[in-house]
JSON list of C-alpha atoms in Angstrom, two decimals:
[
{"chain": "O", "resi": 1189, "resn": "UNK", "atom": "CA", "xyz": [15.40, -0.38, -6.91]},
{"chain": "O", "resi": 1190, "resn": "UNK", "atom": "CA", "xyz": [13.05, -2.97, -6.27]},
{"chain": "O", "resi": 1191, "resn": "UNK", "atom": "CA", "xyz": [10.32, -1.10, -8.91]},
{"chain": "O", "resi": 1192, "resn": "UNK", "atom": "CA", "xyz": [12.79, -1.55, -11.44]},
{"chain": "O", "resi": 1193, "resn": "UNK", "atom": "CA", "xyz": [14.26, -5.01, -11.36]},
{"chain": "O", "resi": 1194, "resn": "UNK", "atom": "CA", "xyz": [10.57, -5.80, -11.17]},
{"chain": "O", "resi": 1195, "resn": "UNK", "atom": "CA", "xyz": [9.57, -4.03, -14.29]},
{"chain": "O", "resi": 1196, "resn": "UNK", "atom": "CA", "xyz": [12.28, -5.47, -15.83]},
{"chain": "O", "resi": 1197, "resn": "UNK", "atom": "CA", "xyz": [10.96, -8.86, -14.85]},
{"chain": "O", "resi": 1198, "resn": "UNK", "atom": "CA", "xyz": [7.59, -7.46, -16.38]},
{"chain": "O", "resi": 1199, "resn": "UNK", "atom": "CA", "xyz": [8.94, -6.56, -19.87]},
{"chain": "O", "resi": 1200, "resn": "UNK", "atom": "CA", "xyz": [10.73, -9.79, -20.49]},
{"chain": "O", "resi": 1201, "resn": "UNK", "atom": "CA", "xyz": [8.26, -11.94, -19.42]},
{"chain": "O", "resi": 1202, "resn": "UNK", "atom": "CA", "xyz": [5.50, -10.46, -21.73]},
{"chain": "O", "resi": 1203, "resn": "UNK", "atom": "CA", "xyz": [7.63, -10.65, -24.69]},
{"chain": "O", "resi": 1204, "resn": "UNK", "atom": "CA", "xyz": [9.86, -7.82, -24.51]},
{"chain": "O", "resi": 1205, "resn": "UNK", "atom": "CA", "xyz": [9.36, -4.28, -25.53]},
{"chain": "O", "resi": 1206, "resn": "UNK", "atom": "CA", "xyz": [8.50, -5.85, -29.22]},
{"chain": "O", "resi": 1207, "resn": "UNK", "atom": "CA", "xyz": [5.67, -7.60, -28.15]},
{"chain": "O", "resi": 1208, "resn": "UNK", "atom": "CA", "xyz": [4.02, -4.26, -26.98]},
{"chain": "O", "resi": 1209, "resn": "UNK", "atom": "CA", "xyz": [1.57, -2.63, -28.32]},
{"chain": "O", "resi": 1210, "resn": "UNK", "atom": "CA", "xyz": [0.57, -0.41, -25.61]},
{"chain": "O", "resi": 1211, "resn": "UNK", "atom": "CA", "xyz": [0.30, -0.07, -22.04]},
{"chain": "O", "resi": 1212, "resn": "UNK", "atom": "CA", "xyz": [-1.78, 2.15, -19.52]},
{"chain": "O", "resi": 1213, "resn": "UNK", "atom": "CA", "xyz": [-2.76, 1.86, -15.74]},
{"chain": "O", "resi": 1214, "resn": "UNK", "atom": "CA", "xyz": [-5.64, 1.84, -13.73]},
{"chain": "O", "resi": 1215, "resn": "UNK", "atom": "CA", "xyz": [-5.90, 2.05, -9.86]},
{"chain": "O", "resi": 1216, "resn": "UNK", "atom": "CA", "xyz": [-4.24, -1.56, -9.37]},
{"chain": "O", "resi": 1217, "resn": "UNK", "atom": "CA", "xyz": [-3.53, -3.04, -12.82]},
{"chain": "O", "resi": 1218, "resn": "UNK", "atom": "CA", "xyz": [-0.99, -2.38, -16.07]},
{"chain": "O", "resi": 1219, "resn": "UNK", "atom": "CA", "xyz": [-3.02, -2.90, -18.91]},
{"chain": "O", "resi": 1220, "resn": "UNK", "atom": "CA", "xyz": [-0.95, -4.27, -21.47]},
{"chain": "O", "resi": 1221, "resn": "UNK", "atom": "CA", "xyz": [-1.93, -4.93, -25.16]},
{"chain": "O", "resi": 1222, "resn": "UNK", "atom": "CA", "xyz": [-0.12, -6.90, -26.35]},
{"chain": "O", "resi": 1223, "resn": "UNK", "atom": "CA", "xyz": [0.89, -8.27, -30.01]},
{"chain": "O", "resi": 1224, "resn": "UNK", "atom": "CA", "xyz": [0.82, -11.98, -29.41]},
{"chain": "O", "resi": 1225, "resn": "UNK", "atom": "CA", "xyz": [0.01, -12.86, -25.73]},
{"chain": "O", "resi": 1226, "resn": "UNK", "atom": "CA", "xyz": [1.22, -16.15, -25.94]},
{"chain": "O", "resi": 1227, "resn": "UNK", "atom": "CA", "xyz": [4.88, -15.04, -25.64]},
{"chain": "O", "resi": 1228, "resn": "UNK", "atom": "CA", "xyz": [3.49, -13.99, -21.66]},
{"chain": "O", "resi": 1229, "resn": "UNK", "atom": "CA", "xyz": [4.56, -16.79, -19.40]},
{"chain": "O", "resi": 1230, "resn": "UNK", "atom": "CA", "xyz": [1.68, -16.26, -16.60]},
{"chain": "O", "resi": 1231, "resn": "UNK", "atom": "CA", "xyz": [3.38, -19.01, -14.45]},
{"chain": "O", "resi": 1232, "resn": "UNK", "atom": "CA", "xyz": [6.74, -16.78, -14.32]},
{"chain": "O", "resi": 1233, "resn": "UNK", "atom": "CA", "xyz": [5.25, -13.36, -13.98]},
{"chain": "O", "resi": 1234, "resn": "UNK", "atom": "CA", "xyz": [2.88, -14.80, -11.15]},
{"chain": "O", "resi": 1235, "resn": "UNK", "atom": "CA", "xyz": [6.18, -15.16, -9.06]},
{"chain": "O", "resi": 1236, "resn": "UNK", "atom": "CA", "xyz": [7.59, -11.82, -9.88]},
{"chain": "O", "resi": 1237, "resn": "UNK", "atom": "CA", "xyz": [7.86, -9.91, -6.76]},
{"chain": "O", "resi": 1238, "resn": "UNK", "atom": "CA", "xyz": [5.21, -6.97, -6.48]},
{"chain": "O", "resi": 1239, "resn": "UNK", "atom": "CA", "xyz": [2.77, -8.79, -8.89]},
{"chain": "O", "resi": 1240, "resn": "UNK", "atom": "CA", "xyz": [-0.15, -9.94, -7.22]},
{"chain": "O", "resi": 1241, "resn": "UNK", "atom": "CA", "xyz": [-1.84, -12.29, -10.31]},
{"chain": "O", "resi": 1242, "resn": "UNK", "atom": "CA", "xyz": [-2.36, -11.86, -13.79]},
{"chain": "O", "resi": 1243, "resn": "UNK", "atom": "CA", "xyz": [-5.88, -11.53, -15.95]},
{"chain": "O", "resi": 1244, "resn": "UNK", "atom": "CA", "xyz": [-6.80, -11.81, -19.87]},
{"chain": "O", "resi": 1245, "resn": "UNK", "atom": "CA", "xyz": [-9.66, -9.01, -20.41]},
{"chain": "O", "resi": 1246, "resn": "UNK", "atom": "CA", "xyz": [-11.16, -6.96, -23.04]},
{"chain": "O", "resi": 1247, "resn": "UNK", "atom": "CA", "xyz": [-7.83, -7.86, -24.88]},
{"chain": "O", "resi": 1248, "resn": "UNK", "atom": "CA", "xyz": [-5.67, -6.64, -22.59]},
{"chain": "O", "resi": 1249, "resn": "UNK", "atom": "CA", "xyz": [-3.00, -8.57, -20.75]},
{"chain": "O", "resi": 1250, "resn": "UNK", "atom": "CA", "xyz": [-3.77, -7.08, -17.20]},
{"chain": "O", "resi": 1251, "resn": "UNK", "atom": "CA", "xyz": [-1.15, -7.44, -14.42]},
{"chain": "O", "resi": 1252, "resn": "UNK", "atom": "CA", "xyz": [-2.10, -6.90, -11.14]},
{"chain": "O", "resi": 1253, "resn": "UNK", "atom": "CA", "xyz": [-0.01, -4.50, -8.90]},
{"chain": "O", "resi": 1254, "resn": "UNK", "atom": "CA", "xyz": [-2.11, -2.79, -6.45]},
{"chain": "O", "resi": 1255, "resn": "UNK", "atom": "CA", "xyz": [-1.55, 0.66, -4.67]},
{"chain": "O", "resi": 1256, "resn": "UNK", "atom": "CA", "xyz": [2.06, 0.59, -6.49]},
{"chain": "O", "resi": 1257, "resn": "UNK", "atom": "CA", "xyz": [1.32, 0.57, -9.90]},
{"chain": "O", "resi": 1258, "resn": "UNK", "atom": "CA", "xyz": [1.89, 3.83, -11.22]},
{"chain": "O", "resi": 1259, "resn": "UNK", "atom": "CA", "xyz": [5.73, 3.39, -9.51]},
{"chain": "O", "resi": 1260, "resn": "UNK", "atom": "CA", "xyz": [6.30, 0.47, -11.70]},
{"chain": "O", "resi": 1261, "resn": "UNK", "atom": "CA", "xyz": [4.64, 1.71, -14.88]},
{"chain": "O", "resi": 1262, "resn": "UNK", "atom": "CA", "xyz": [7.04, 5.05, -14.26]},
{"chain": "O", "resi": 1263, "resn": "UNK", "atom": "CA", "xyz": [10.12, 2.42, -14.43]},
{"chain": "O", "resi": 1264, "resn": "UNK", "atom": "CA", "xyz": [8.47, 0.26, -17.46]},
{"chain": "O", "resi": 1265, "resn": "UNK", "atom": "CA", "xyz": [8.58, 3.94, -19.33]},
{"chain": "O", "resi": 1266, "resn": "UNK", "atom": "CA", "xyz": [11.82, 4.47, -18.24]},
{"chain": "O", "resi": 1267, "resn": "UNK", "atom": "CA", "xyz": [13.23, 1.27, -19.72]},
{"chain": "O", "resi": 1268, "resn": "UNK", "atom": "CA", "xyz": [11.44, 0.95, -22.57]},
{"chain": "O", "resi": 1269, "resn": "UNK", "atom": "CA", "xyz": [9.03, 2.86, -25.68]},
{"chain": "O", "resi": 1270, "resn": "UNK", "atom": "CA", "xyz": [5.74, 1.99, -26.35]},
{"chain": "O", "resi": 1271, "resn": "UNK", "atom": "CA", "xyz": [2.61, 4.15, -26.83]},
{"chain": "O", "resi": 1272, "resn": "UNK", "atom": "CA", "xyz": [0.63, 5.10, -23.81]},
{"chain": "O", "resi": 1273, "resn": "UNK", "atom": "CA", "xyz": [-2.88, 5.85, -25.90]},
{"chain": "O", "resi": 1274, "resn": "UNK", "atom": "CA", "xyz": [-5.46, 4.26, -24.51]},
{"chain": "O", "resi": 1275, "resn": "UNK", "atom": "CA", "xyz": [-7.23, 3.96, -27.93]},
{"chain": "O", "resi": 1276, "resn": "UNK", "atom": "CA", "xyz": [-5.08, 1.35, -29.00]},
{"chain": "O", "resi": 1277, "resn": "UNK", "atom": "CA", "xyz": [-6.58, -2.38, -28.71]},
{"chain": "O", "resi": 1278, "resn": "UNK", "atom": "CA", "xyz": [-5.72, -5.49, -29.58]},
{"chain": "O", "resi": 1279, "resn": "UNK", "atom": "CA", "xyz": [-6.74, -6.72, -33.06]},
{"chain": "O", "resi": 1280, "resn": "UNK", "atom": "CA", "xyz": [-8.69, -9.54, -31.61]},
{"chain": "O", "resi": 1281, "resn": "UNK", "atom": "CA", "xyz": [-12.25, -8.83, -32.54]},
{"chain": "O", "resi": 1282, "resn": "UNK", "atom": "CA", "xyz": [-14.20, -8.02, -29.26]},
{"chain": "O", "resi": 1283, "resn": "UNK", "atom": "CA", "xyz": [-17.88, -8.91, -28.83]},
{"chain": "O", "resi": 1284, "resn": "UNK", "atom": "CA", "xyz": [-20.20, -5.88, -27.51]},
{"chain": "O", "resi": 1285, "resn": "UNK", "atom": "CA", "xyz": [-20.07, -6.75, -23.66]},
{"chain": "O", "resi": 1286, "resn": "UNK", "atom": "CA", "xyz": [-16.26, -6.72, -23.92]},
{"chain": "O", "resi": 1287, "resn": "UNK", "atom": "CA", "xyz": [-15.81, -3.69, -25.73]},
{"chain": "O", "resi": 1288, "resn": "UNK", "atom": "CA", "xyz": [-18.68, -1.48, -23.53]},
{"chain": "O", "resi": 1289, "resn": "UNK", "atom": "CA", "xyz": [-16.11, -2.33, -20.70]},
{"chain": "O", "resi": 1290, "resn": "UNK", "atom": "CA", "xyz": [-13.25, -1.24, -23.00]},
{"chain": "O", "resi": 1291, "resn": "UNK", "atom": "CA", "xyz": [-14.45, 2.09, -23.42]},
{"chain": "O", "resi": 1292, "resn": "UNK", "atom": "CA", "xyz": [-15.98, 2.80, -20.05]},
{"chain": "O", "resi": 1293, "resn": "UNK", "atom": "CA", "xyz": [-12.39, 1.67, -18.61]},
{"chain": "O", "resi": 1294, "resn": "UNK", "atom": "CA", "xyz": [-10.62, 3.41, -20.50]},
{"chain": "O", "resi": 1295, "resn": "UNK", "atom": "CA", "xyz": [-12.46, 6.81, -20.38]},
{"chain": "O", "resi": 1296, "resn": "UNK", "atom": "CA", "xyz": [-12.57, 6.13, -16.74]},
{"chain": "O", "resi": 1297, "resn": "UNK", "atom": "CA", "xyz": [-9.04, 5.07, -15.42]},
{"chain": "O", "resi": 1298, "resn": "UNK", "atom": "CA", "xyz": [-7.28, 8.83, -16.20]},
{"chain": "O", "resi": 1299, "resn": "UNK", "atom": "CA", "xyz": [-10.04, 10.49, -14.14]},
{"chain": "O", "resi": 1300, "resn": "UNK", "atom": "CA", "xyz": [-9.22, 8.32, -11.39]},
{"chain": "O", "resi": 1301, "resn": "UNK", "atom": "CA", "xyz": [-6.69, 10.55, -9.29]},
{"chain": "O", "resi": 1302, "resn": "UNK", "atom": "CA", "xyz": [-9.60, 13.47, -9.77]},
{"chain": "O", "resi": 1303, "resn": "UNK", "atom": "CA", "xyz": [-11.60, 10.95, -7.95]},
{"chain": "O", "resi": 1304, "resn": "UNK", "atom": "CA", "xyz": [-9.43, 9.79, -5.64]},
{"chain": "O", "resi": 1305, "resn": "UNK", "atom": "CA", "xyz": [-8.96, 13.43, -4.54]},
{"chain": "O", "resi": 1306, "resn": "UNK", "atom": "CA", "xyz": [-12.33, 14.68, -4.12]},
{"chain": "O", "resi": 1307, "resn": "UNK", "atom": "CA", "xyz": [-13.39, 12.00, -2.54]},
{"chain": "O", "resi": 1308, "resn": "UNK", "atom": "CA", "xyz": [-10.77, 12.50, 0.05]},
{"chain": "O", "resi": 1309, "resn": "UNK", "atom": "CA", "xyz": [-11.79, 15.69, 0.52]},
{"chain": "O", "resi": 1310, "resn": "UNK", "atom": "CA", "xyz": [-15.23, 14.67, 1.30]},
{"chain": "O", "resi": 1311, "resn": "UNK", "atom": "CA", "xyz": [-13.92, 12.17, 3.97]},
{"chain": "O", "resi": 1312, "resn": "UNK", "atom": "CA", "xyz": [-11.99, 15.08, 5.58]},
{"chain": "O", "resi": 1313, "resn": "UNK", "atom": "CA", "xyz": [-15.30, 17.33, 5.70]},
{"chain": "O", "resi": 1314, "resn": "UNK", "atom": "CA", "xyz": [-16.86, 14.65, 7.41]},
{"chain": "O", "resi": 1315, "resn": "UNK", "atom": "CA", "xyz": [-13.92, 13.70, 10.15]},
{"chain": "O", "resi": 1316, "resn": "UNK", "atom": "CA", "xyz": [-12.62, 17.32, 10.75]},
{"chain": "O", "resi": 1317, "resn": "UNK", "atom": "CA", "xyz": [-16.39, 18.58, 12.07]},
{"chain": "O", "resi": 1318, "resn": "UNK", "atom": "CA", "xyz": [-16.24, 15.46, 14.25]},
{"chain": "O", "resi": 1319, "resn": "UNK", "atom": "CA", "xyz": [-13.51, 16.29, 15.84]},
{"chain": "O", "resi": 1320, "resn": "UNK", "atom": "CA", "xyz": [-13.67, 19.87, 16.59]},
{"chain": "O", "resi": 1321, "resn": "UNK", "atom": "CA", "xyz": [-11.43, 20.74, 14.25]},
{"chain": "O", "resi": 1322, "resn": "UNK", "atom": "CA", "xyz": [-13.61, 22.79, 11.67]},
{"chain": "O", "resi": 1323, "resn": "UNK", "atom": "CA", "xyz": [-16.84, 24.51, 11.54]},
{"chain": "O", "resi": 1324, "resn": "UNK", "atom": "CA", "xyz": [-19.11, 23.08, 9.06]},
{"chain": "O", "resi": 1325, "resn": "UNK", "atom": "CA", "xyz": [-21.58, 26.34, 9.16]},
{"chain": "O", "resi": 1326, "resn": "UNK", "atom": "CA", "xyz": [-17.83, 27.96, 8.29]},
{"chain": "O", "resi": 1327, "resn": "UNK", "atom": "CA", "xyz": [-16.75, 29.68, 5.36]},
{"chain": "O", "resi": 1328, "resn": "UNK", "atom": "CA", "xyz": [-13.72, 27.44, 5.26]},
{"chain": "O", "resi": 1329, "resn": "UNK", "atom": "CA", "xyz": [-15.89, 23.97, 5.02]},
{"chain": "O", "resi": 1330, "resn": "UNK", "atom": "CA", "xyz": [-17.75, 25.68, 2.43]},
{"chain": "O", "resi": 1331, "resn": "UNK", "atom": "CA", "xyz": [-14.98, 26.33, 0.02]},
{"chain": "O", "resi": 1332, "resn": "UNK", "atom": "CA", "xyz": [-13.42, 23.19, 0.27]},
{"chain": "O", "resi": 1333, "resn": "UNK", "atom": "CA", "xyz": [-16.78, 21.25, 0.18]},
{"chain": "O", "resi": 1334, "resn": "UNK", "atom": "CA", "xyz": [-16.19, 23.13, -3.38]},
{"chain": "O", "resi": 1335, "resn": "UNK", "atom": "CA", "xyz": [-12.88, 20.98, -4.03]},
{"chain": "O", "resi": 1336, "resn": "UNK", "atom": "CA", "xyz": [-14.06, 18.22, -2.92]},
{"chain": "O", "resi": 1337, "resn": "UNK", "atom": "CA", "xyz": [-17.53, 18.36, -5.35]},
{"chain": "O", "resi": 1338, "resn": "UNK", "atom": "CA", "xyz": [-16.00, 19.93, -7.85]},
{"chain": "O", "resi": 1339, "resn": "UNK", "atom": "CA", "xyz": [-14.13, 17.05, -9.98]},
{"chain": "O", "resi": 1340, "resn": "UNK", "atom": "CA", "xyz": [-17.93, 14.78, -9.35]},
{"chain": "O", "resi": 1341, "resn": "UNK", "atom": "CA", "xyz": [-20.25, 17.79, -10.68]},
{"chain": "O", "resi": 1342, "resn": "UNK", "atom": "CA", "xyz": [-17.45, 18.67, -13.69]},
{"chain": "O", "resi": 1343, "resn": "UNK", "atom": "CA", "xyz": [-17.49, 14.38, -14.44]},
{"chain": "O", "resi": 1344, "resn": "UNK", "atom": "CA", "xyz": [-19.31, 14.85, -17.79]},
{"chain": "O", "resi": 1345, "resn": "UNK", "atom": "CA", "xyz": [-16.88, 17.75, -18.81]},
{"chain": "O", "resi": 1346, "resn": "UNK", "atom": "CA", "xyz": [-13.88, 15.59, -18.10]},
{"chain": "O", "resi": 1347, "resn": "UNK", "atom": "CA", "xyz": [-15.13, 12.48, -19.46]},
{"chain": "O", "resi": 1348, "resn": "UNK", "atom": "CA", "xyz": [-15.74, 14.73, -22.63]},
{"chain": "O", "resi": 1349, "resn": "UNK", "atom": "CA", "xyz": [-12.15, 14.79, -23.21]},
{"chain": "O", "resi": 1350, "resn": "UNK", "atom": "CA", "xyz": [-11.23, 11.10, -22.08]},
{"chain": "O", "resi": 1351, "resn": "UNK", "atom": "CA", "xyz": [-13.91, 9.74, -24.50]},
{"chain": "O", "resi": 1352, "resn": "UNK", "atom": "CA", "xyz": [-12.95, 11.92, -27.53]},
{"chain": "O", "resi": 1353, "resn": "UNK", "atom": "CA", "xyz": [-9.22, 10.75, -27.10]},
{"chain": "O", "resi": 1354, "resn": "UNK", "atom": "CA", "xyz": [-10.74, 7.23, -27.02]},
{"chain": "O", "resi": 1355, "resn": "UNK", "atom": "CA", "xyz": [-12.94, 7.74, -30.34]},
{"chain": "O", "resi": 1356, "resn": "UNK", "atom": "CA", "xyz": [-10.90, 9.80, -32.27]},
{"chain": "O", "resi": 1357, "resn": "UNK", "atom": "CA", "xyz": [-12.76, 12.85, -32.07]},
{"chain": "O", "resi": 1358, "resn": "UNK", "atom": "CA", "xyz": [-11.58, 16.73, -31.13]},
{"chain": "O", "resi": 1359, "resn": "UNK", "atom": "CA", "xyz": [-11.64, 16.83, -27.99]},
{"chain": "O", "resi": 1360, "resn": "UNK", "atom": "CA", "xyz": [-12.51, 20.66, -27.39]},
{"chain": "O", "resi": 1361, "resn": "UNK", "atom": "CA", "xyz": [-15.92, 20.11, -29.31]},
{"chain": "O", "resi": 1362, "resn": "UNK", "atom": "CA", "xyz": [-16.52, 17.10, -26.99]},
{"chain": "O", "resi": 1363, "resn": "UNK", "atom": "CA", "xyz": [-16.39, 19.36, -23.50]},
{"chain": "O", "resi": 1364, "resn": "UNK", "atom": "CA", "xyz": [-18.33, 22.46, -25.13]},
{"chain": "O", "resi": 1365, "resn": "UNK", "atom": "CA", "xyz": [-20.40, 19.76, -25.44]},
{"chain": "O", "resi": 1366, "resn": "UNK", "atom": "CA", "xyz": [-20.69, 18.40, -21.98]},
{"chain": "O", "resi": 1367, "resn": "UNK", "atom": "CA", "xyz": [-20.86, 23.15, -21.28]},
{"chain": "O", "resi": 1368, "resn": "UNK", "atom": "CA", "xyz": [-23.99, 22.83, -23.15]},
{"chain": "O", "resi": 1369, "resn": "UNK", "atom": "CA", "xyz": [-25.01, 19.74, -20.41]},
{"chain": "O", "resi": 1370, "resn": "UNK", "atom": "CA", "xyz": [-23.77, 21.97, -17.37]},
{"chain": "O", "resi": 1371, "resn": "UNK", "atom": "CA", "xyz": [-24.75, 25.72, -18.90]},
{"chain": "O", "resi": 1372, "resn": "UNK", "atom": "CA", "xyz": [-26.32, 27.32, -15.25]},
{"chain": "O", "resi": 1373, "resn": "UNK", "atom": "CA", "xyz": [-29.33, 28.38, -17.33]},
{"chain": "O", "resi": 1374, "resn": "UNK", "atom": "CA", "xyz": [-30.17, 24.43, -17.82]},
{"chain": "O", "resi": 1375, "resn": "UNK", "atom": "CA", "xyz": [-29.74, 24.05, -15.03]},
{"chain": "O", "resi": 1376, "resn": "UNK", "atom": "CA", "xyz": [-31.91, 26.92, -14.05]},
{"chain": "O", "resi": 1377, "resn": "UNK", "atom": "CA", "xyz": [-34.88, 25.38, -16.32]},
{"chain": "O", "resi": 1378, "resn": "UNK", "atom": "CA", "xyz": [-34.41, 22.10, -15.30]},
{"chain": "O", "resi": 1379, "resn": "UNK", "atom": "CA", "xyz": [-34.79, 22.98, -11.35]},
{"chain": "O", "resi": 1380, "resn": "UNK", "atom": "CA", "xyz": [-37.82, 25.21, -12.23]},
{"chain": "O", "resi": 1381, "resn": "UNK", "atom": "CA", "xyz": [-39.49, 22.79, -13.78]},
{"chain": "O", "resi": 1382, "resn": "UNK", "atom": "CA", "xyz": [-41.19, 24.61, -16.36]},
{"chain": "O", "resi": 1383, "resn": "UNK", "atom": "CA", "xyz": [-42.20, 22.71, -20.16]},
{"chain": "O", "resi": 1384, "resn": "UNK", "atom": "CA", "xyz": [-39.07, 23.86, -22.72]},
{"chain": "O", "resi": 1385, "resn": "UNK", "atom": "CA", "xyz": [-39.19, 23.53, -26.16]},
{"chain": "O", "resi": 1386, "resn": "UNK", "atom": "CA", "xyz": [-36.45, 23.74, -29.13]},
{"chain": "O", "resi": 1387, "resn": "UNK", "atom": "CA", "xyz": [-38.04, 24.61, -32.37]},
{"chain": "O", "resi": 1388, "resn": "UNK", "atom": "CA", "xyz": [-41.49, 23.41, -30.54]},
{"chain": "O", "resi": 1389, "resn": "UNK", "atom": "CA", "xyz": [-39.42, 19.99, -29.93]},
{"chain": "O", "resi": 1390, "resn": "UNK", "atom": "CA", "xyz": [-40.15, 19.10, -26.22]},
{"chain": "O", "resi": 1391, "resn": "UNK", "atom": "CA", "xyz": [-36.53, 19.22, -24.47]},
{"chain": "O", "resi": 1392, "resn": "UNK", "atom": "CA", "xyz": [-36.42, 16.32, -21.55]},
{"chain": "O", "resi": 1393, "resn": "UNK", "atom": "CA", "xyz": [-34.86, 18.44, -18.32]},
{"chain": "O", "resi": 1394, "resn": "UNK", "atom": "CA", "xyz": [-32.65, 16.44, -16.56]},
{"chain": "O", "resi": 1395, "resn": "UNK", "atom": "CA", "xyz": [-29.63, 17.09, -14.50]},
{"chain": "O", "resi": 1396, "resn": "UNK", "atom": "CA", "xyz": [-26.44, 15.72, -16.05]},
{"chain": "O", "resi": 1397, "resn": "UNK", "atom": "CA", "xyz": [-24.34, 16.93, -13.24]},
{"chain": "O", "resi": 1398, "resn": "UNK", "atom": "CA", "xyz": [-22.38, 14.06, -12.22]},
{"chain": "O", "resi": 1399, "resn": "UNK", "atom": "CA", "xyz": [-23.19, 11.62, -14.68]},
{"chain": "O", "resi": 1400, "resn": "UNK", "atom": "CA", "xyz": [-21.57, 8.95, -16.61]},
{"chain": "O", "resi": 1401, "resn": "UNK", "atom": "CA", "xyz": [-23.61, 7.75, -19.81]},
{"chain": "O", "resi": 1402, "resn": "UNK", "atom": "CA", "xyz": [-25.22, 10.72, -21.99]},
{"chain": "O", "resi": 1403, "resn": "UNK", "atom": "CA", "xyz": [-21.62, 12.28, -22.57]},
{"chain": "O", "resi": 1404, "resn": "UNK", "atom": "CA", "xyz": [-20.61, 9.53, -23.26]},
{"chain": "O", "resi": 1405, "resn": "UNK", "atom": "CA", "xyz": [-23.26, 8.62, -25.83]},
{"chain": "O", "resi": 1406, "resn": "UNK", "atom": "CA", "xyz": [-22.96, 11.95, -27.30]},
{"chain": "O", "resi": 1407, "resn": "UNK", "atom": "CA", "xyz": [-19.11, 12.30, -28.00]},
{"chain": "O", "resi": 1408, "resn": "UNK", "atom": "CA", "xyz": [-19.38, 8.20, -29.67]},
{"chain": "O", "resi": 1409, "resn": "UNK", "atom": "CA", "xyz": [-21.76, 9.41, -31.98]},
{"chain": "O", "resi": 1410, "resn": "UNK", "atom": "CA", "xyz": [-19.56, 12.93, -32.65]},
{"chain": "O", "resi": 1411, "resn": "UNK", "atom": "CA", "xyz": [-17.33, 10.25, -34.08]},
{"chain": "O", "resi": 1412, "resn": "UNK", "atom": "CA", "xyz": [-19.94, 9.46, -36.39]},
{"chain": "O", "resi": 1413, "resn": "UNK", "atom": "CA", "xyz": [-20.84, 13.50, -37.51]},
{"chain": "O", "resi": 1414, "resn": "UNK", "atom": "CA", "xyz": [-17.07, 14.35, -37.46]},
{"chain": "O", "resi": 1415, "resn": "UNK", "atom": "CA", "xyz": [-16.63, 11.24, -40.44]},
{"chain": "O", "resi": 1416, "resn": "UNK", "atom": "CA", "xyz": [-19.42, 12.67, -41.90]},
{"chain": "O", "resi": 1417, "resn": "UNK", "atom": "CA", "xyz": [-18.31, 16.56, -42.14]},
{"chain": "O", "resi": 1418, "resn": "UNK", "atom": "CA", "xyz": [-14.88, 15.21, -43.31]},
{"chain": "O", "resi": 1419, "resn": "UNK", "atom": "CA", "xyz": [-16.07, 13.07, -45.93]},
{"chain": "O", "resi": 1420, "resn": "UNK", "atom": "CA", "xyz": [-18.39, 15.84, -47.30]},
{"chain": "O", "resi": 1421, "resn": "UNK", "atom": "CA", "xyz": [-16.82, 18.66, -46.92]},
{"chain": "O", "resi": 1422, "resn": "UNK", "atom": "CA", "xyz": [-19.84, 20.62, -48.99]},
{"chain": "O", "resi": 1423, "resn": "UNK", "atom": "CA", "xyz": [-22.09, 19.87, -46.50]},
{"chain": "O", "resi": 1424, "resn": "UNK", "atom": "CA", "xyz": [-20.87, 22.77, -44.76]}
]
């Protein structure tokens, strides 16, 4: 009961469900956008129960709810519409600093439980050994040293999809993609070391396992090729 008279609380005091133009989560915050913030009475929502303080970032009116908040954004969906794509901003122009954090938030926040998970599991592998509990020479550590690596090494393949959603692109190009960045025979070349070449270009080996910024780079400008192919369709 107490998530829902306080997301009721929440929708009135940002302006209703009119005034919304979409609203995601992260770990600790809902992330409204809103269509006029100055309908939001910070004061008011401030004192809500559950709500811990209130920012203005990146265009989003951000309420902060800690461990709780996908409880109360459950009860804001059940008492009211608005779109959940994290592609939608406010119309407020952003300058570059502002909307670099937009996008690496927002490609970021849905990978979060993934996270949250593995990262768990890593704690585990580290306690259970300390306490007698498992084996790590066992078979058993070793598979679920799998699960708890597994949603870290895949980051680029997941971020594939969360960035395409956020620029508009189709998302099953962006994670063959991020394949190409994980293919075991890259990675093959890249641990041996050896001088490779694409039509006697000099390919840069580097492991991508894990990282953040080249899939990212690569699926923002697909948005750029996909215009392209669209808008000249006899190109191909």
């Amino acid at each position: 009961m107490k998530y829902t008279n306080t997301a009721k609380e929440i929708l009135k005091t940002v302006g209703g469900e009119d005034n919304i133009e979409s609203l995601v989560h992260c770990m600790t915050r809902l992330r409204f956008v809103l269509k006029d913030e100055s309908q939001a009475d910070d004061a008011y929502m401030k004192n809500i129960p559950g709500v811990m303080g209130v920012m203005k970032k990146g265009g989003q009116y951000q309420v902060i709810m800690g461990n709780d908040v996908a409880s109360y954004f459950k009860e804001l969906q059940k008492i009211s519409t608005f779109s959940t794509n994290a592609n939608t901003t406010s119309s407020k122009k952003k300058n570059p600093f502002e909307a670099f954090v937009d996008t690496i938030s927002s490609c970021m926040s849905p990978l979060i439980p993934a996270l949250l998970g593995g990262g768990m599991i890593k704690v585990l592998l580290i306690l259970l050994p300390l306490m007698g509990l498992l084996d790590a020479k066992g078979q058993t550590y070793t598979i679920l040293a799998f699960f708890g690596d597994a949603p870290f090494y895949f980051l680029p393949i997941m971020l594939a999809y969360t960035a395409a959603i956020k620029f508009n692109v189709t998302p099953m190009l962006a994670v063959s993609v991020a394949g190409i960045m994980l293919h075991p025979n890259f990675v093959a070349m890249v641990t041996a070391g050896d001088p490779v070449f694409l039509f006697g270009i000099p390919v840069t080996l580097a492991s991508y396992s894990s990282s953040v910024i080249p899939i990212l780079i690569m699926v923002w400008l697909m948005q750029y090729i996909e215009s392209f192919s669209k808008n000249n369709p006899d190109c191909y």
